[in-house]
Amino acid sequence: MKLTLNIWRQQGPNDTGQIVSYPAKDLSPDMSILEMLDKLNEELIAAGEEPVVFDHDCREGICGSCSMVINGVPHGPQKASTTCQTFLRSFQDGENIYLEPFRATAFPVVRDLMVDRSAFDRIIQAGGYVSANTGGAADGNALPIAQQTAEDAMDAAACIGCGACVAACKNASAMLFTAAKVSHLATLPQGQVERSERARNMVAQMDEEMFGSCTNQGACSAVCPKEISLDWIAKLNREHIRSRVAVST
Amino acid sequence: MSTATSGSSRPTTFVLGGLSSISAKLLMALTGTGLLIFVAAHMLGNLQIYLGQDKLNAYAKFLKGMPLLLWSARAGLIATFGLHLGLAVYLRRQNRRARPQGYVVDDPVETSLASRTMLTSGLVIFAFLVYHLLHFTLGVTNPATHSLTDAAGRHDVYSMVVLSFRNIYVSGAYIIAMLFLGLHLSHATSSIFQTFGLTGNASRGWYQKLGWAVAAILMIGNISIPVAVLTGMLGLPEGVAQP
Amino acid sequence: MSEIRFELDARIPDGPLEEKWDRHRAEMRLVSPKNKRNRRIIVVGTGLAGASAAASLAEQGYQVEAFTFHDSPRRAHSIAAQGGINAAKNYQNDGDSVWRLFHDTIKGGDFRSREANVYRLAQVSTSIIDQCVAQGVPFAREYGGQLANRSFGGAQVSRTFYCRGQTGQQLLLGAYSSLSRQIANGQIRQHTRTEMHDLVVVEGRARGIITRDLVTGEINSHVADAVVLATGGYSNVYYLSTNAKASNVTAAFRAYKRGAAMANPCFTQIHPTCIPASGEHQSKLTLMSESLRNDGRIWVPKNLDESRPAGEIPEDERDYYLERKYPSFGNLAPRDISSRAAKEVCDEGRGVGPTKRGVFLDFSDAIEQFGKETIRKRYGNLFDMYSHITNEDPYQTPMRIYPAPHYTMGGLWVDYNLMSNLPGLFVIGEANFSDHGANRLGASALMQGLADGYFILPYTIGDYIAQTPRDQLSADSVEFKETETETRARLSRLQSGSGKRTPTSFHRELGELMIEACGMSRSEAGLLDALARIPALREEFYQHVSLPGERANLNLALEQAGRVADFLEFAEVMCHDALARDESCGAHFRVEHQTDQGEAERNDEDYCNVSAWEFTGVGSPPALHAEALELETVELAVRNYK
């Protein structure tokens, strides 16, 4: 099949950047979007031109590296899927495809389709952990955890940190990401001691990073490859209220 | 790329006096809830127009008979509204800064028209409110109808409303404003529950429906009055003439 | 090039197997808290092993420099491990014990690993679970709130802990959260999008690394008291593997070129149940859980060039080759045996699918027997994943599977302390060779990575640091400057090629050559042929690789070329190792050494050892050092899966 690729090319953070069109032919519907870009890059490199830069790694939808907006939707048209798991069979032969980087002040463009998502790391550094030093942990079974509690925590913990939620939100809000991490630990007994402090600090860092605020629309959850639920945002709101009223222990 | 410890190189003046984005949203929801209750109460009061001139004018006199309560309520409302509006503008400014550059091709997922236009609908409502106060509360736009009194010597609110709404432009303005109010509330109501953290997966759909119902009731209830006047369902009482 | 001749000493502590680690821990020297603050440790790689080590060392008080070429430590490929992590907890009361886990691991590795290391691995396995639970890793639970276990990879006990199908992700996020906490504390300095390009050796000790900032292209020196490599495996030498696209051998190989020994590089595991390549464009392969083989039946058509769809091929024209060859184990024959059998039938021309490199995994009998719903309950997620990728419905048509390189048991040689023969260079996780022998058991990779990072290295590195005096070595020293210069020269050499071939095209060609010659089965003739062709390919690479763009900038082609260049040299070491190991064992199958039934035939007399290779120059055969394996407690036995 054939496609016309309209790809955002930008030399660096200070370059303005623009869409450049590339005709792509001899494509297979079984190719992923990334394999299509591999092919384009092979052709560009062979022709002595610089390849299109994009983040990717595991190519099985779990590492959260791939990050691009395909025809206006982060990770493209396939629901519950990452870019690496989006195949050309989702598109019509001859279609025009637009590939753009995630757009957010907190995710500055590094080059082309690659953005800097270290803001997410800093949100985790602000409190997305249980302060448990190596060694000295009690036996794993010393603390029984209800099956449903573990399952709920796992639902939140499934977040792959790709940032599609931010890219989809009209306010570039990181609420779904932050909510998932805060909720994962707030749901489990291990996370109780630092619960208030964690919610407060992670939200503060999220604001510091210049993510926008949540307007409860749900675009984040709709594009999330792991279908992280809006429930967790409601929970983060509760955790936030709690952190403001509860005496931190 | 090296990153030393935590912190960002970007300016940190983003946050208003230590108010977190979630706290700002909570205040939006809180003030919004206040305004929603006021709008509902206001509509219930207005609907007494269907009970006739006497009842409505008596209700107006009753309200004005408690000046302390009335003025503190008014002050509270102004403050609530001001805070709601101020926060909306503040949040919008933050949100603009969070995404200064949009997409070349944008295909909004999942969002409703209402949710994308909250500030616009809110500002339309604000403009309407100014007009509404000048119109019915202060009588600046219509001194003649505003100075009417009824047989009992009370301010004739009933006749003022009917006479005003006989003007198609006035009615039109009220109807359009109420459409915007409906749009605003259709997202706002369910959003309040989510912001307060009251929603769960199962209940989110219900809250959304509740939001639509609340918006529809308030919109239809308010719109019914100018429509009733225009269609002649609500007429002038004996002895009041078209000025 | 430096010509370091070395003696390998595994430094295995004395005493009975069960007491070695405890005694060793008691005897190791300690570094005082005050001194720890002044000692710096470099950790390269932030996967399970790297992140857990960096966090644990930082908690102890060392200054840690953590390097990753990803944009975030959380992206490391440990994240993709699905199945679970073993631990000898015996929570299920089914007779598991440290001894049994140890024994299973030694036996699974076909008796080519060190008893002392493996026993220690089994010992600390239980602490790993405790530590991860404390961090908030959401392991699956029973109704009563106790940790759940499953039996994995044919184990006779249920000792595998799991978080749905995302165990690697959750364990990595746990280690990453500890790492993040230490970054916030200022104990760890993190260097993202930074690739290690060389190891700096000063007076015979590993003292630092040279890195390239992948965004700015800047070359930098980093000085430390010790260097820890946690850079993963080298399955991508085959180009197509289940590893992430960027996984590579570069850091380990550059250390090898500086004098670290490379051990058992030919021990690579090829996983039987992966989704086959759909065409030339295929960039990597995706693994599906082996549990599919519990109910699926594997077959190929009997006829060559069969063109009918699977459903129209009558029963008597199908060859259920695993059931035929291994009647008692059938479709559950071990990984290496079933991988090899799949390759054989495809070599005969009976493969299925567009590339003819695939075999059917058929659930129609199971669906008939148990009903579609039961099968959906058991494998729904996997079926969804398969149909998402292939656009075929496995409930209707048989799945197609093919083996794919998955894990590399070989790696840099380390002693009992996880230190390489280069003092100060420690190697942990998949990057070292230590625990899995010639074949790794399912759910043991996560266990080893975390054992090394949380519970072994943090003790043993202290013993080393306590013995080395603190000094004022700086990045301006001649050794660092020289190594930096060599790094720049290497990049220049890469960029001097004038041609139209891309780094990937060479990588793909090397991969095809390697999977053929040094993949599921190896022969002397094939390996000799590969050893003749690899240098030619390398020559062609340096002459004709096209690398557009500048060096002082983000340059994808240059990054790829650097990694491919190392694979092009490393592949030779693998082939030399496979050639020298003139026996079949575990995943290493030499066609010359098989029984009449086609089973692997070990030669314990001559090869019950570790082959550690010393670099002697590019293109010249590496020098072999054999470390004899003293198997004192385990009885050598022959695997029999008939």
CSV table of N, CA and C in Angstrom, one decimal, chain A residues 28 30-31 35 38 42 45-46 48-50 52-53 55-60 62-65 78 81 85 87 89 111 114-115 117 121 124-125 128-135 137-141 143-145 147 150-151 154-155 157-161 177 184 188 190, chain C residues 56 59 70-72 74-75 77 79-80 89 91 130-131 133-136 138-139 141-143 145-147 163-164 166 169-170 176-177 180-181 183-184 190 193 215 242 244-246 278 281-284 388-391 454-455 500 502 504 546 548-549 553-554 556:
chain,number,residue,atom,x,y,z
A,28,SER,N,3.4,-2.6,3.7
A,28,SER,CA,2.5,-3.8,4.0
A,28,SER,C,1.6,-3.4,5.1
A,30,ASP,N,0.7,-5.2,7.4
A,30,ASP,CA,1.2,-5.8,8.6
A,30,ASP,C,2.3,-5.0,9.3
A,31,MET,N,2.7,-4.0,8.7
A,31,MET,CA,3.8,-3.1,9.3
A,31,MET,C,3.2,-2.3,10.4
A,35,GLU,N,7.6,0.5,12.1
A,35,GLU,CA,8.3,-0.2,11.0
A,35,GLU,C,8.2,0.6,9.7
A,38,ASP,N,10.8,3.1,10.2
A,38,ASP,CA,12.1,2.4,10.0
A,38,ASP,C,12.4,2.4,8.5
A,42,GLU,N,15.4,4.2,6.6
A,42,GLU,CA,16.4,3.5,5.8
A,42,GLU,C,16.6,4.2,4.5
A,45,ILE,N,18.5,7.5,5.1
A,45,ILE,CA,19.9,7.4,5.4
A,45,ILE,C,20.7,7.0,4.2
A,46,ALA,N,20.1,6.0,3.4
A,46,ALA,CA,20.8,5.6,2.2
A,46,ALA,C,20.9,6.8,1.2
A,48,GLY,N,21.6,9.7,2.2
A,48,GLY,CA,22.4,10.7,2.8
A,48,GLY,C,21.6,11.8,3.6
A,49,GLU,N,20.3,11.5,3.8
A,49,GLU,CA,19.6,12.5,4.6
A,49,GLU,C,19.4,12.1,6.0
A,50,GLU,N,19.1,13.0,6.9
A,50,GLU,CA,19.0,12.7,8.3
A,50,GLU,C,17.6,12.0,8.6
A,52,VAL,N,14.3,10.5,10.5
A,52,VAL,CA,13.3,11.1,11.4
A,52,VAL,C,13.5,10.5,12.8
A,53,VAL,N,13.7,11.4,13.8
A,53,VAL,CA,14.0,11.0,15.1
A,53,VAL,C,12.7,10.7,15.9
A,55,ASP,N,11.1,8.3,19.6
A,55,ASP,CA,11.5,7.4,20.7
A,55,ASP,C,10.7,6.1,20.5
A,56,HIS,N,11.4,5.0,20.8
A,56,HIS,CA,10.8,3.7,20.7
A,56,HIS,C,11.8,2.8,21.4
A,57,ASP,N,11.3,1.6,21.8
A,57,ASP,CA,12.3,0.6,22.3
A,57,ASP,C,11.7,-0.8,22.3
A,58,CYS,N,10.8,-1.1,23.2
A,58,CYS,CA,10.5,-2.5,23.4
A,58,CYS,C,9.6,-3.0,22.2
A,59,ARG,N,8.8,-2.1,21.6
A,59,ARG,CA,8.0,-2.4,20.5
A,59,ARG,C,7.0,-3.5,20.8
A,60,GLU,N,6.6,-3.7,22.1
A,60,GLU,CA,5.5,-4.6,22.4
A,60,GLU,C,4.6,-3.9,23.4
A,62,ILE,N,4.9,-1.9,26.1
A,62,ILE,CA,5.0,-1.9,27.6
A,62,ILE,C,6.0,-0.9,28.1
A,63,CYS,N,7.0,-0.5,27.3
A,63,CYS,CA,8.1,0.4,27.8
A,63,CYS,C,7.7,1.8,27.9
A,64,GLY,N,6.7,2.2,27.1
A,64,GLY,CA,6.1,3.6,27.1
A,64,GLY,C,7.0,4.6,26.4
A,65,SER,N,8.0,4.1,25.6
A,65,SER,CA,8.9,5.0,24.9
A,65,SER,C,8.1,5.7,23.7
A,78,GLN,N,-6.2,3.2,16.9
A,78,GLN,CA,-6.5,2.0,17.6
A,78,GLN,C,-6.7,2.2,19.1
A,81,SER,N,-4.0,1.0,22.7
A,81,SER,CA,-2.8,0.6,21.9
A,81,SER,C,-1.7,1.7,21.9
A,85,GLN,N,2.2,-0.6,18.5
A,85,GLN,CA,1.3,-1.7,18.2
A,85,GLN,C,0.1,-1.2,17.3
A,87,PHE,N,-0.9,-0.7,13.6
A,87,PHE,CA,-0.5,-1.3,12.3
A,87,PHE,C,-1.1,-0.5,11.1
A,89,ARG,N,-2.7,-1.5,8.8
A,89,ARG,CA,-4.1,-1.9,8.4
A,89,ARG,C,-5.2,-1.1,9.0
A,111,ARG,N,13.8,16.6,19.3
A,111,ARG,CA,14.0,16.7,17.9
A,111,ARG,C,12.9,15.9,17.2
A,114,MET,N,10.6,13.4,18.9
A,114,MET,CA,11.1,13.0,20.2
A,114,MET,C,10.9,14.1,21.2
A,115,VAL,N,10.3,13.8,22.3
A,115,VAL,CA,10.1,14.9,23.3
A,115,VAL,C,10.8,14.5,24.6
A,117,ARG,N,10.4,13.8,28.3
A,117,ARG,CA,9.3,13.5,29.3
A,117,ARG,C,9.9,13.4,30.7
A,121,ASP,N,9.5,11.8,35.4
A,121,ASP,CA,10.4,11.2,36.4
A,121,ASP,C,10.5,12.1,37.6
A,124,ILE,N,7.7,11.5,39.9
A,124,ILE,CA,7.9,10.3,40.8
A,124,ILE,C,8.9,10.6,41.9
A,125,GLN,N,10.0,11.3,41.5
A,125,GLN,CA,11.0,11.6,42.5
A,125,GLN,C,10.4,12.4,43.7
A,128,GLY,N,6.8,9.4,44.5
A,128,GLY,CA,6.1,8.1,44.0
A,128,GLY,C,6.8,6.9,44.4
A,129,TYR,N,7.0,6.7,45.7
A,129,TYR,CA,7.7,5.5,46.2
A,129,TYR,C,7.3,5.3,47.6
A,130,VAL,N,7.6,4.1,48.1
A,130,VAL,CA,7.5,3.8,49.5
A,130,VAL,C,9.0,3.8,50.0
A,131,SER,N,9.2,4.5,51.1
A,131,SER,CA,10.6,4.6,51.6
A,131,SER,C,11.0,3.3,52.3
A,132,ALA,N,11.3,2.3,51.5
A,132,ALA,CA,11.7,1.1,52.1
A,132,ALA,C,13.1,0.7,51.7
A,133,ASN,N,14.1,0.9,52.5
A,133,ASN,CA,15.4,0.6,52.1
A,133,ASN,C,15.6,-0.9,51.9
A,134,THR,N,16.6,-1.2,51.1
A,134,THR,CA,16.8,-2.7,50.8
A,134,THR,C,17.3,-3.3,52.1
A,135,GLY,N,16.7,-4.5,52.3
A,135,GLY,CA,17.0,-5.3,53.6
A,135,GLY,C,16.0,-4.9,54.6
A,137,ALA,N,13.1,-6.0,55.2
A,137,ALA,CA,11.7,-6.1,54.9
A,137,ALA,C,11.1,-7.3,55.6
A,138,ALA,N,9.9,-7.2,56.1
A,138,ALA,CA,9.2,-8.3,56.7
A,138,ALA,C,8.9,-9.4,55.7
A,139,ASP,N,8.5,-10.5,56.1
A,139,ASP,CA,8.1,-11.6,55.2
A,139,ASP,C,7.0,-11.1,54.3
A,140,GLY,N,7.0,-11.5,53.0
A,140,GLY,CA,6.0,-11.0,52.1
A,140,GLY,C,4.6,-11.3,52.5
A,141,ASN,N,4.4,-12.4,53.3
A,141,ASN,CA,3.1,-12.8,53.7
A,141,ASN,C,2.7,-12.2,55.1
A,143,LEU,N,2.0,-9.3,55.8
A,143,LEU,CA,1.0,-8.3,55.7
A,143,LEU,C,0.0,-8.8,54.6
A,144,PRO,N,-1.1,-9.4,55.1
A,144,PRO,CA,-2.1,-9.9,54.1
A,144,PRO,C,-2.8,-8.7,53.4
A,145,ILE,N,-2.9,-8.8,52.1
A,145,ILE,CA,-3.6,-7.8,51.3
A,145,ILE,C,-4.7,-8.4,50.5
A,147,GLN,N,-7.3,-9.7,48.0
A,147,GLN,CA,-7.1,-9.9,46.5
A,147,GLN,C,-7.6,-8.7,45.7
A,150,ALA,N,-5.2,-5.7,45.9
A,150,ALA,CA,-4.0,-5.9,45.1
A,150,ALA,C,-4.4,-5.7,43.6
A,151,GLU,N,-5.6,-6.2,43.2
A,151,GLU,CA,-6.0,-6.0,41.8
A,151,GLU,C,-6.2,-4.6,41.5
A,154,MET,N,-3.0,-2.9,41.1
A,154,MET,CA,-2.4,-3.3,39.8
A,154,MET,C,-3.0,-2.5,38.7
A,155,ASP,N,-4.3,-2.3,38.8
A,155,ASP,CA,-5.0,-1.5,37.7
A,155,ASP,C,-4.3,-0.1,37.6
A,157,ALA,N,-1.3,0.7,38.8
A,157,ALA,CA,0.1,0.5,38.6
A,157,ALA,C,0.5,0.2,37.1
A,158,ALA,N,-0.5,-0.2,36.3
A,158,ALA,CA,-0.3,-0.7,35.0
A,158,ALA,C,0.2,0.5,34.0
A,159,CYS,N,0.1,1.7,34.5
A,159,CYS,CA,0.5,2.9,33.7
A,159,CYS,C,1.9,2.7,33.2
A,160,ILE,N,2.1,3.0,31.9
A,160,ILE,CA,3.5,2.8,31.3
A,160,ILE,C,4.2,4.1,31.2
A,161,GLY,N,3.6,5.2,31.7
A,161,GLY,CA,4.3,6.5,31.7
A,161,GLY,C,4.7,7.0,30.3
A,177,PHE,N,-1.7,10.5,34.9
A,177,PHE,CA,-0.4,9.8,35.2
A,177,PHE,C,-0.2,9.9,36.7
A,184,HIS,N,-2.0,4.0,43.1
A,184,HIS,CA,-1.4,2.7,43.3
A,184,HIS,C,-0.9,2.5,44.7
A,188,LEU,N,-2.6,0.5,48.6
A,188,LEU,CA,-2.0,-0.6,49.3
A,188,LEU,C,-1.6,-0.2,50.8
A,190,GLN,N,1.1,-0.7,52.3
A,190,GLN,CA,2.5,-0.3,52.3
A,190,GLN,C,2.6,1.2,52.1
C,56,SER,N,20.2,0.6,46.1
C,56,SER,CA,20.7,0.0,47.3
C,56,SER,C,22.0,0.6,47.7
C,59,GLU,N,21.4,4.0,49.1
C,59,GLU,CA,20.8,3.9,50.5
C,59,GLU,C,22.0,3.7,51.5
C,70,HIS,N,18.2,5.4,27.7
C,70,HIS,CA,16.8,5.8,27.6
C,70,HIS,C,16.5,7.2,28.0
C,71,ASP,N,15.3,7.6,27.8
C,71,ASP,CA,14.9,9.0,28.3
C,71,ASP,C,14.6,8.9,29.8
C,72,SER,N,14.3,7.7,30.3
C,72,SER,CA,14.0,7.5,31.7
C,72,SER,C,14.4,6.1,32.1
C,74,ARG,N,12.9,4.1,33.7
C,74,ARG,CA,11.8,3.1,33.7
C,74,ARG,C,11.6,2.4,32.3
C,75,ARG,N,12.4,2.8,31.3
C,75,ARG,CA,12.1,2.2,30.0
C,75,ARG,C,12.9,0.9,29.7
C,77,HIS,N,14.6,-2.7,29.3
C,77,HIS,CA,13.8,-3.9,28.7
C,77,HIS,C,13.3,-4.9,29.8
C,79,ILE,N,11.3,-4.3,31.7
C,79,ILE,CA,9.9,-4.0,31.8
C,79,ILE,C,9.0,-4.9,31.0
C,80,ALA,N,9.6,-5.6,30.0
C,80,ALA,CA,8.8,-6.4,29.1
C,80,ALA,C,8.7,-7.9,29.6
C,89,LYS,N,10.1,-19.7,48.5
C,89,LYS,CA,9.4,-19.4,49.7
C,89,LYS,C,8.6,-20.6,50.2
C,91,TYR,N,5.6,-21.2,50.0
C,91,TYR,CA,4.3,-20.7,50.5
C,91,TYR,C,3.2,-21.7,50.2
C,130,ASP,N,10.2,-10.3,49.6
C,130,ASP,CA,9.9,-9.4,50.8
C,130,ASP,C,10.2,-8.0,50.4
C,131,GLN,N,11.3,-7.7,49.8
C,131,GLN,CA,11.7,-6.4,49.5
C,131,GLN,C,10.7,-5.7,48.5
C,133,VAL,N,7.6,-6.6,48.0
C,133,VAL,CA,6.3,-6.3,48.7
C,133,VAL,C,6.4,-5.0,49.5
C,134,ALA,N,7.5,-4.8,50.2
C,134,ALA,CA,7.6,-3.6,51.0
C,134,ALA,C,7.6,-2.4,50.1
C,135,GLN,N,8.1,-2.5,48.9
C,135,GLN,CA,8.1,-1.3,48.0
C,135,GLN,C,6.7,-1.0,47.4
C,136,GLY,N,5.8,-2.0,47.6
C,136,GLY,CA,4.4,-1.8,47.0
C,136,GLY,C,4.2,-2.4,45.7
C,138,PRO,N,2.5,-4.7,43.4
C,138,PRO,CA,1.2,-5.3,43.6
C,138,PRO,C,1.2,-6.8,43.1
C,139,PHE,N,1.9,-7.7,43.8
C,139,PHE,CA,1.8,-9.1,43.4
C,139,PHE,C,0.4,-9.6,43.5
C,141,ARG,N,-2.6,-11.9,44.7
C,141,ARG,CA,-2.9,-12.4,46.0
C,141,ARG,C,-4.0,-13.4,45.9
C,142,GLU,N,-4.0,-14.3,46.9
C,142,GLU,CA,-5.1,-15.2,47.1
C,142,GLU,C,-6.3,-14.5,47.8
C,143,TYR,N,-7.4,-15.2,47.9
C,143,TYR,CA,-8.6,-14.5,48.6
C,143,TYR,C,-8.3,-14.1,50.0
C,145,GLY,N,-5.6,-13.1,51.2
C,145,GLY,CA,-4.6,-12.0,51.3
C,145,GLY,C,-3.2,-12.4,51.2
C,146,GLN,N,-3.0,-13.8,51.1
C,146,GLN,CA,-1.6,-14.3,51.0
C,146,GLN,C,-1.1,-14.2,49.5
C,147,LEU,N,0.2,-14.2,49.3
C,147,LEU,CA,0.7,-14.1,48.0
C,147,LEU,C,0.4,-15.3,47.2
C,163,CYS,N,2.7,-10.5,38.7
C,163,CYS,CA,1.7,-9.4,38.7
C,163,CYS,C,1.0,-9.4,37.3
C,164,ARG,N,-0.1,-10.1,37.3
C,164,ARG,CA,-0.7,-10.4,36.0
C,164,ARG,C,0.3,-10.9,35.0
C,166,GLN,N,2.5,-8.7,33.8
C,166,GLN,CA,3.4,-7.6,33.7
C,166,GLN,C,4.4,-7.6,34.9
C,169,GLN,N,7.5,-5.4,34.5
C,169,GLN,CA,7.1,-4.0,34.6
C,169,GLN,C,7.0,-3.6,36.1
C,170,GLN,N,6.3,-4.3,36.9
C,170,GLN,CA,6.0,-3.9,38.2
C,170,GLN,C,7.3,-4.0,39.1
C,176,TYR,N,12.8,1.3,40.2
C,176,TYR,CA,12.8,2.6,39.7
C,176,TYR,C,12.3,3.6,40.8
C,177,SER,N,11.3,3.2,41.5
C,177,SER,CA,10.8,4.2,42.5
C,177,SER,C,11.9,4.3,43.6
C,180,SER,N,14.4,6.6,42.2
C,180,SER,CA,13.9,8.0,42.1
C,180,SER,C,14.0,8.6,43.5
C,181,ARG,N,13.8,7.8,44.5
C,181,ARG,CA,13.8,8.4,45.8
C,181,ARG,C,15.3,8.9,46.1
C,183,ILE,N,17.5,9.7,43.9
C,183,ILE,CA,17.8,10.9,43.1
C,183,ILE,C,17.3,12.2,43.8
C,184,ALA,N,16.1,12.1,44.3
C,184,ALA,CA,15.5,13.2,45.1
C,184,ALA,C,16.4,13.5,46.3
C,190,GLN,N,21.6,11.2,38.0
C,190,GLN,CA,21.1,10.4,36.9
C,190,GLN,C,21.6,11.0,35.6
C,193,ARG,N,19.6,9.4,28.5
C,193,ARG,CA,20.0,9.6,27.1
C,193,ARG,C,21.6,9.7,27.0
C,215,VAL,N,21.9,13.4,23.0
C,215,VAL,CA,21.2,14.6,22.5
C,215,VAL,C,22.2,15.6,21.9
C,242,THR,N,13.5,-11.0,20.7
C,242,THR,CA,12.4,-10.4,21.5
C,242,THR,C,12.9,-9.2,22.3
C,244,ALA,N,14.4,-5.4,23.2
C,244,ALA,CA,14.1,-4.1,22.7
C,244,ALA,C,15.0,-3.7,21.6
C,245,LYS,N,14.6,-2.7,20.7
C,245,LYS,CA,15.3,-2.4,19.6
C,245,LYS,C,16.7,-1.9,19.9
C,246,ALA,N,16.8,-1.1,21.0
C,246,ALA,CA,18.1,-0.5,21.3
C,246,ALA,C,19.1,-1.4,22.2
C,278,SER,N,6.4,-11.2,9.9
C,278,SER,CA,5.4,-11.1,8.8
C,278,SER,C,6.0,-10.7,7.5
C,281,HIS,N,10.1,-6.3,6.5
C,281,HIS,CA,10.0,-5.1,7.3
C,281,HIS,C,10.1,-5.4,8.8
C,282,GLN,N,10.0,-6.7,9.2
C,282,GLN,CA,9.9,-7.0,10.6
C,282,GLN,C,11.1,-6.4,11.4
C,283,SER,N,10.8,-5.7,12.5
C,283,SER,CA,11.9,-5.0,13.2
C,283,SER,C,12.2,-5.7,14.5
C,284,LYS,N,11.3,-6.5,15.1
C,284,LYS,CA,11.6,-7.3,16.3
C,284,LYS,C,10.5,-8.3,16.4
C,388,HIS,N,-4.3,-9.0,17.6
C,388,HIS,CA,-4.0,-7.6,17.4
C,388,HIS,C,-2.8,-7.5,16.4
C,389,ILE,N,-1.8,-8.3,16.6
C,389,ILE,CA,-0.6,-8.2,15.9
C,389,ILE,C,-0.7,-8.8,14.5
C,390,THR,N,-1.4,-9.9,14.4
C,390,THR,CA,-1.4,-10.7,13.1
C,390,THR,C,-2.7,-10.4,12.3
C,391,ASN,N,-3.7,-9.9,13.0
C,391,ASN,CA,-5.0,-9.7,12.3
C,391,ASN,C,-5.7,-11.1,12.0
C,454,TYR,N,20.0,-6.1,44.5
C,454,TYR,CA,19.6,-5.8,45.9
C,454,TYR,C,20.5,-6.4,46.9
C,455,PHE,N,20.8,-7.7,46.7
C,455,PHE,CA,21.4,-8.5,47.8
C,455,PHE,C,22.8,-9.0,47.7
C,500,LYS,N,26.1,3.7,0.5
C,500,LYS,CA,24.7,3.9,0.6
C,500,LYS,C,24.0,2.9,1.5
C,502,THR,N,22.8,1.3,5.0
C,502,THR,CA,22.5,1.8,6.3
C,502,THR,C,23.0,0.8,7.3
C,504,THR,N,21.4,-0.5,9.7
C,504,THR,CA,20.4,-1.6,9.9
C,504,THR,C,20.6,-2.7,8.8
C,546,SER,N,26.5,4.3,5.5
C,546,SER,CA,26.2,5.7,5.2
C,546,SER,C,25.7,6.3,6.6
C,548,PRO,N,24.6,9.9,7.7
C,548,PRO,CA,24.4,11.3,7.5
C,548,PRO,C,24.3,12.0,8.9
C,549,GLY,N,24.4,13.3,8.9
C,549,GLY,CA,24.2,14.1,10.2
C,549,GLY,C,25.5,14.3,10.8
C,553,ASN,N,25.6,16.1,17.7
C,553,ASN,CA,24.2,16.4,17.7
C,553,ASN,C,23.5,15.0,17.8
C,554,LEU,N,22.2,15.1,18.0
C,554,LEU,CA,21.5,13.8,18.1
C,554,LEU,C,21.6,13.1,16.7
C,556,LEU,N,20.8,9.5,15.1
C,556,LEU,CA,20.3,8.1,15.2
C,556,LEU,C,21.2,7.1,14.4
